[in-house]
mmCIF file of C-alpha atoms in Angstrom:
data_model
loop_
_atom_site.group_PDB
_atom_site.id
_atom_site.type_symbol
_atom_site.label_atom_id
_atom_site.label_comp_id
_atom_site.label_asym_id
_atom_site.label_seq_id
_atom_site.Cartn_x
_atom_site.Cartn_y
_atom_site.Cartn_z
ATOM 1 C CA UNK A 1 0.000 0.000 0.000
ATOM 2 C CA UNK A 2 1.263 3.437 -0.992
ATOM 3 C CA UNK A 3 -0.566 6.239 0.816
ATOM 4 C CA UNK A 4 -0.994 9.152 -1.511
ATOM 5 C CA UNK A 5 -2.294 12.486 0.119
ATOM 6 C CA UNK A 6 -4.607 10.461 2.518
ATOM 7 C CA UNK A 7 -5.772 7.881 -0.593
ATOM 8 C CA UNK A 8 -4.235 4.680 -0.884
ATOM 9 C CA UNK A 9 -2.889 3.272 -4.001
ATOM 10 C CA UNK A 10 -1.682 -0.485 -4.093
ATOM 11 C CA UNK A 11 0.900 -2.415 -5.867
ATOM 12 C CA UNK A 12 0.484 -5.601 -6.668
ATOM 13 C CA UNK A 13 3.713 -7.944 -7.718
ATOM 14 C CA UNK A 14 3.069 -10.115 -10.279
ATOM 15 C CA UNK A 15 4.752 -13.512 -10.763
ATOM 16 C CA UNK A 16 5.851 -12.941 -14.248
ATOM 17 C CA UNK A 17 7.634 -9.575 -12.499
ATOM 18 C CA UNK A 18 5.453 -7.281 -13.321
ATOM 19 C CA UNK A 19 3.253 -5.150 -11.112
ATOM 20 C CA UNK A 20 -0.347 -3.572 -11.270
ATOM 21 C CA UNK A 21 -0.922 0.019 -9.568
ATOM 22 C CA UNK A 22 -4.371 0.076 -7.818
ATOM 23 C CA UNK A 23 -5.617 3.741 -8.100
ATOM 24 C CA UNK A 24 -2.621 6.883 -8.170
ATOM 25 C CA UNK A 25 -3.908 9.445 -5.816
ATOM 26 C CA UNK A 26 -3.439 13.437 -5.576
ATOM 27 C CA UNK A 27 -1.272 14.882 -8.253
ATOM 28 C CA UNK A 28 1.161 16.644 -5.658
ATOM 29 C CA UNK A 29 2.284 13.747 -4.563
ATOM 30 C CA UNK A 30 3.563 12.275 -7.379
ATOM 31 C CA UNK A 31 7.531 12.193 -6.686
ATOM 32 C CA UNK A 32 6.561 9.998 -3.650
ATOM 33 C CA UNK A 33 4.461 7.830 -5.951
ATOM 34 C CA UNK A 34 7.415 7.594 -8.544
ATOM 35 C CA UNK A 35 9.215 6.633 -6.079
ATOM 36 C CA UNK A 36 7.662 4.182 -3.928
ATOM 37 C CA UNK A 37 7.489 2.108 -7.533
ATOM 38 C CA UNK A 38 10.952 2.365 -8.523
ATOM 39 C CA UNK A 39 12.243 1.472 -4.671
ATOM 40 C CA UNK A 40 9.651 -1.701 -5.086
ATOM 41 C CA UNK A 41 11.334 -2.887 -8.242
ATOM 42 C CA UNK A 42 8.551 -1.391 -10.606
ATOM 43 C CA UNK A 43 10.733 0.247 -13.159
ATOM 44 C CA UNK A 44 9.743 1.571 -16.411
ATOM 45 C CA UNK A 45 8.442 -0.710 -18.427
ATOM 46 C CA UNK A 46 7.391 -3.593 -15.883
ATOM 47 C CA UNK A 47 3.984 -2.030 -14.825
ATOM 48 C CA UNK A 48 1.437 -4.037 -16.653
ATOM 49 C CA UNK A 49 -1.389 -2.797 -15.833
ATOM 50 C CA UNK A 50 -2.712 0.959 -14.403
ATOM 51 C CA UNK A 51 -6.340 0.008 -12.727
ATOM 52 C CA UNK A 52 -8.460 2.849 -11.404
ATOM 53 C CA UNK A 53 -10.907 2.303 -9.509
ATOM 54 C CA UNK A 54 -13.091 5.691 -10.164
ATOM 55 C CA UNK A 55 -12.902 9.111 -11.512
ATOM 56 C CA UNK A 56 -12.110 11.232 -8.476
ATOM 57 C CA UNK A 57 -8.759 13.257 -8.725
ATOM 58 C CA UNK A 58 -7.819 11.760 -5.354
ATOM 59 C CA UNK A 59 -7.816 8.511 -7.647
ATOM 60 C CA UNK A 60 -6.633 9.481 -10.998
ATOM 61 C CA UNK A 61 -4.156 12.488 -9.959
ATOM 62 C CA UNK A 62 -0.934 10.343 -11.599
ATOM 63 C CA UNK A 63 -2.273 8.025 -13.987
ATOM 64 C CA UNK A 64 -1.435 9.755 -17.152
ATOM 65 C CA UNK A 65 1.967 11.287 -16.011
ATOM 66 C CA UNK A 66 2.575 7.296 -14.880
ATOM 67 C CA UNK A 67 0.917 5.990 -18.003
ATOM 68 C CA UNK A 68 4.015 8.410 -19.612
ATOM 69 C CA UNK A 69 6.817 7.325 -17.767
ATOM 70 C CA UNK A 70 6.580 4.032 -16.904
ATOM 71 C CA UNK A 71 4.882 2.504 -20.499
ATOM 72 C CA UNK A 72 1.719 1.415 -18.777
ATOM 73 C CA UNK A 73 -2.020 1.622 -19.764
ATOM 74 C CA UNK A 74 -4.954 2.794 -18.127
ATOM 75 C CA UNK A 75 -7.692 0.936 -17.280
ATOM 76 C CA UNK A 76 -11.423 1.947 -15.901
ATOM 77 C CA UNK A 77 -14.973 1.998 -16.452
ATOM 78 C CA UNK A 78 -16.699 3.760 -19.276
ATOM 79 C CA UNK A 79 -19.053 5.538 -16.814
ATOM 80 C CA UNK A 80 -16.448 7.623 -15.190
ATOM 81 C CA UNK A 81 -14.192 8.674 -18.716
ATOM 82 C CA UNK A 82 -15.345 12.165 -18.674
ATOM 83 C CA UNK A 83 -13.702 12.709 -15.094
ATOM 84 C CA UNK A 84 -10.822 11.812 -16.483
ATOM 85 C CA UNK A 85 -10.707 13.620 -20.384
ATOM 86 C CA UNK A 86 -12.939 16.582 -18.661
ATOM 87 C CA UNK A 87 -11.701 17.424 -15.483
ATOM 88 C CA UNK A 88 -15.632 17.008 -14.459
ATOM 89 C CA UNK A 89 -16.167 14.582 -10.769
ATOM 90 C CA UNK A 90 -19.973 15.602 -11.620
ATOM 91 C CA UNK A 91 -19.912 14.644 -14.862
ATOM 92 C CA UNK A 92 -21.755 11.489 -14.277
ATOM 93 C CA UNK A 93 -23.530 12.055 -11.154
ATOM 94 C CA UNK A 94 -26.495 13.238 -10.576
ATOM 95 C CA UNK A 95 -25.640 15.588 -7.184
ATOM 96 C CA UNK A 96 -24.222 18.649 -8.583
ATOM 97 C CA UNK A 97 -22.205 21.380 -6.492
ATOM 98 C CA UNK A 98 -20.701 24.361 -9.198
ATOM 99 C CA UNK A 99 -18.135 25.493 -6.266
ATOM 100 C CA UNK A 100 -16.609 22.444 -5.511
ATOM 101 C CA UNK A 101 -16.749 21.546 -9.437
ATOM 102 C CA UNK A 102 -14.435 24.595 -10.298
ATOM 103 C CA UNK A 103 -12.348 24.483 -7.021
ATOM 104 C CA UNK A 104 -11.111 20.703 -6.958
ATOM 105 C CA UNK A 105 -9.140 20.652 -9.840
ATOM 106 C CA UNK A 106 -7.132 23.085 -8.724
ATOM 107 C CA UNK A 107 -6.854 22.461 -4.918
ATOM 108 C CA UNK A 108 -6.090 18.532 -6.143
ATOM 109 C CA UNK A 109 -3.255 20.206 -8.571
ATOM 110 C CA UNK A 110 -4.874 18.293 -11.275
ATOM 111 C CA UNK A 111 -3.903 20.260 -14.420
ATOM 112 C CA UNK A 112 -4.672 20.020 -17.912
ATOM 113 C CA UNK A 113 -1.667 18.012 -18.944
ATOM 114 C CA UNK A 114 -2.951 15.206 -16.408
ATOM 115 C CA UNK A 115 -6.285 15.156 -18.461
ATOM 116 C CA UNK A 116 -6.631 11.466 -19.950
ATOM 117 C CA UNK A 117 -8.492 8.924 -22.110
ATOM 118 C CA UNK A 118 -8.279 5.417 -20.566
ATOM 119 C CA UNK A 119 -6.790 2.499 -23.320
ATOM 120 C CA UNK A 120 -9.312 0.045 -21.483
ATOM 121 C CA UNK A 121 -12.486 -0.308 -20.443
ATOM 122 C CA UNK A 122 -13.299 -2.424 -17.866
ATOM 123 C CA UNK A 123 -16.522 -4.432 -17.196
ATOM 124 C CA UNK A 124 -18.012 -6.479 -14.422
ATOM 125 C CA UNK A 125 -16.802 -10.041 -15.012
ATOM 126 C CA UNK A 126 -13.169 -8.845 -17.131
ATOM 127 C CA UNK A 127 -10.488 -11.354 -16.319
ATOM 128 C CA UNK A 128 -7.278 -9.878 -15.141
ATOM 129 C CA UNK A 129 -5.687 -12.740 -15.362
ATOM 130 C CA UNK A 130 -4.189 -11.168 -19.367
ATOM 131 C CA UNK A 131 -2.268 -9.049 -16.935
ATOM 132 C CA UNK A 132 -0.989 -11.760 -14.562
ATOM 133 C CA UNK A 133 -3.565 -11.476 -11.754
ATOM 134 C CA UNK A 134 -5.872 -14.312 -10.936
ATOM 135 C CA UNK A 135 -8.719 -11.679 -10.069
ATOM 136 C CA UNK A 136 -12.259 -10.543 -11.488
ATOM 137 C CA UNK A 137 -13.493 -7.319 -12.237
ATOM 138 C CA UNK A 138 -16.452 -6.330 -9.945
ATOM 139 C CA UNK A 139 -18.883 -3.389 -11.106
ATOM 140 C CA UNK A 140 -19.648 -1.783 -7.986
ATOM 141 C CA UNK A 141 -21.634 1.981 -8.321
ATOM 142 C CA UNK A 142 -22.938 4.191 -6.035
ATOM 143 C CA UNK A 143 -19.601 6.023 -4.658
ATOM 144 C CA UNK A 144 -19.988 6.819 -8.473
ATOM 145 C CA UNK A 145 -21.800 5.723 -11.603
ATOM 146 C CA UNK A 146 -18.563 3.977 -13.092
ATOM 147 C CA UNK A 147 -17.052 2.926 -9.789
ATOM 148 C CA UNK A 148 -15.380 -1.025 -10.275
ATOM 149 C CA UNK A 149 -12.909 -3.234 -8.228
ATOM 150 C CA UNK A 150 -11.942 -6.717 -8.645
ATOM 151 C CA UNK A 151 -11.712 -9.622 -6.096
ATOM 152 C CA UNK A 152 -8.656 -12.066 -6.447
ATOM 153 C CA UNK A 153 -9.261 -15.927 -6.051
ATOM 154 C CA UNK A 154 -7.482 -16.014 -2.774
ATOM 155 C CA UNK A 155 -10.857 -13.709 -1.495
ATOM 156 C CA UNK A 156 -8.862 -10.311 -1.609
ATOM 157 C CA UNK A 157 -11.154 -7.366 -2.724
ATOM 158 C CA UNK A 158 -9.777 -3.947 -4.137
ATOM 159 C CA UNK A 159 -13.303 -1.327 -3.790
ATOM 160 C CA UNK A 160 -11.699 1.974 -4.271
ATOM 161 C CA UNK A 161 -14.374 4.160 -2.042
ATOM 162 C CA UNK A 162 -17.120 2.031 -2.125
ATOM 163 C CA UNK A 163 -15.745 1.004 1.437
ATOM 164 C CA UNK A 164 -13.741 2.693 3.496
ATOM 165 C CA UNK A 165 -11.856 1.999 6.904
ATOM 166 C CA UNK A 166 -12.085 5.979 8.809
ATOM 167 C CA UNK A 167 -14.864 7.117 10.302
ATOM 168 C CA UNK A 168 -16.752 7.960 7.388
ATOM 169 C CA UNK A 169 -17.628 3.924 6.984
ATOM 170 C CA UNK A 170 -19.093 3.216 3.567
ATOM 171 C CA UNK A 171 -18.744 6.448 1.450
ATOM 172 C CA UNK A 172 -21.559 7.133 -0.654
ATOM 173 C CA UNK A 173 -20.181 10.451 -1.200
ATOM 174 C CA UNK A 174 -21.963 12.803 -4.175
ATOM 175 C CA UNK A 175 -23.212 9.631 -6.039
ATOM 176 C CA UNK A 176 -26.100 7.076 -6.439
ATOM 177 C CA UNK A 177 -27.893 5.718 -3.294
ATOM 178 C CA UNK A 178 -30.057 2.889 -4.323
ATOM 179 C CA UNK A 179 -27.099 1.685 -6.814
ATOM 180 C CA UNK A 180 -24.951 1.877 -3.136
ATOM 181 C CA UNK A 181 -26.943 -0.234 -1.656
ATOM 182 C CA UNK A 182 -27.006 -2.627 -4.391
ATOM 183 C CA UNK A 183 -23.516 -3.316 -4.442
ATOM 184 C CA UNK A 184 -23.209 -3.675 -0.750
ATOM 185 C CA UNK A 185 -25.874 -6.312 -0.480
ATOM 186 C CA UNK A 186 -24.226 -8.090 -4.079
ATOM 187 C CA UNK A 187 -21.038 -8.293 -1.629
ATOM 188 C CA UNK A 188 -23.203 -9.903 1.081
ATOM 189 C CA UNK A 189 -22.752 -13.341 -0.803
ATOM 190 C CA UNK A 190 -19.170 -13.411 -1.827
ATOM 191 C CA UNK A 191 -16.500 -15.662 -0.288
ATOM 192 C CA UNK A 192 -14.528 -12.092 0.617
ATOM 193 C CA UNK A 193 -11.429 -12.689 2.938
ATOM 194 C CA UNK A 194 -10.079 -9.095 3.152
ATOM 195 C CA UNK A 195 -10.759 -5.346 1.847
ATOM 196 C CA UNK A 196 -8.318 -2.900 0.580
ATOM 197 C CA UNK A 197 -10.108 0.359 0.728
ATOM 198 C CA UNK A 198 -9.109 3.334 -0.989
ATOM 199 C CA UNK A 199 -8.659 5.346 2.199
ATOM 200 C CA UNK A 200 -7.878 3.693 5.375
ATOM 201 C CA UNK A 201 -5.970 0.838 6.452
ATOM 202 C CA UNK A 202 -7.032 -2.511 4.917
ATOM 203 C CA UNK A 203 -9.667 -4.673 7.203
ATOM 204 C CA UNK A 204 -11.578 -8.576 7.538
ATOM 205 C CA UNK A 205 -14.884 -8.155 5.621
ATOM 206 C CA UNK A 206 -16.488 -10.225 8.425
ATOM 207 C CA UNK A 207 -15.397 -6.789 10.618
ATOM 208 C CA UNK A 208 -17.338 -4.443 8.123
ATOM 209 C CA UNK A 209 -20.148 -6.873 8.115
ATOM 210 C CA UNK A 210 -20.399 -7.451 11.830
ATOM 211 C CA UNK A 211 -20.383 -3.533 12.334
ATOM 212 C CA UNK A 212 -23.102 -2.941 9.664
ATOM 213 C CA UNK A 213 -25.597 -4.913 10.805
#
């Protein structure tokens, strides 16, 4: 886990020595993110895969500045593309606020040169397994409209903000309630060993669960 201005990004080794980045937080902290994956061995060219989890800038700050240097692509849902190419967190939600629309690009330092297209888009049920990882792509909205994750076969699952382990709890955020709820309760009947949030240390799903009820 690589904290990132209070969002946590993840690398992931690979057998074939590779790596996938989970997420690449705030934009000003991107010499800590370079190198935290250079001091793990990730060097240009060995990062197979660049997996976001959702459009927020807290999420997608690095990925095209990564996507530059290290030879990667970018991977995410087609629902949340317009965060990305149009600097937009409201572009596919329904909750609007103008002021924090104008004012989180800039407070994020997301700029115009970190604008991006993704090369992939991910659906619910996408193997990762082309990429080295023996894990499935879960389709999980509410947090936002194109929020996704993916849950390994050894029961691992990577939410982004769908859950979260600070005293927020779940994080519904600006987005979608009844699609929220939905993917909670889909998680309800998964074999899930352990979640890695995208803030907050990672936690037993039996803990969330347990809590919740």
């Amino acid at each position: 886990m690589i904290p990132a201005g209070g969002v946590n990004c993840y690398l992931i080794g690979l057998s074939t020595r590779r790596y996938i980045l989970v997420d690449t937080g705030f934009a000003m902290r991107r010499k800590r993110l370079s190198l935290s994956l250079l001091s793990a061995g990730c060097t240009p060219g060995r990062l197979a895969l660049i997996f976001i989890t959702h459009g927020d800038f807290d999420h997608i700050g690095n990925a095209a500045y990564i996507r530059r240097e290290f030879g990667s692509k970018i991977a995410m849902h087609a629902n949340d593309t317009g965060m990305a190419e149009r600097a937009d967190m409201f572009w596919n939600r329904k909750k609007k606020n103008a002021l924090i629309k104008t004012l989180a690009p800039i407070f994020s330092g997301f700029r115009k040169s970190d604008h991006f297209t993704p090369d992939l888009l991910l659906e619910d049920g996408d193997d990762l397994s082309t990429y080295g990882l023996a894990a499935k792509v879960m389709y999980l909205p509410g947090h936002s409209s194109g929020s996704i994750g993916f849950l390994t076969g050894d029961g691992d699952l990577f939410c982004g903000d769908l859950l979260m382990n600070d005293k927020s709890g779940p994080h519904l955020g600006y987005g979608d309630p009844g699609d929220f709820t939905e993917s909670l309760k889909r998680l309800e009947n998964l074999d899930i060993r352990k979640v890695y949030p995208g803030h907050g240390q990672p936690f037993p799903m039996d803990q969330f669960f347990k809590i919740n009820k």
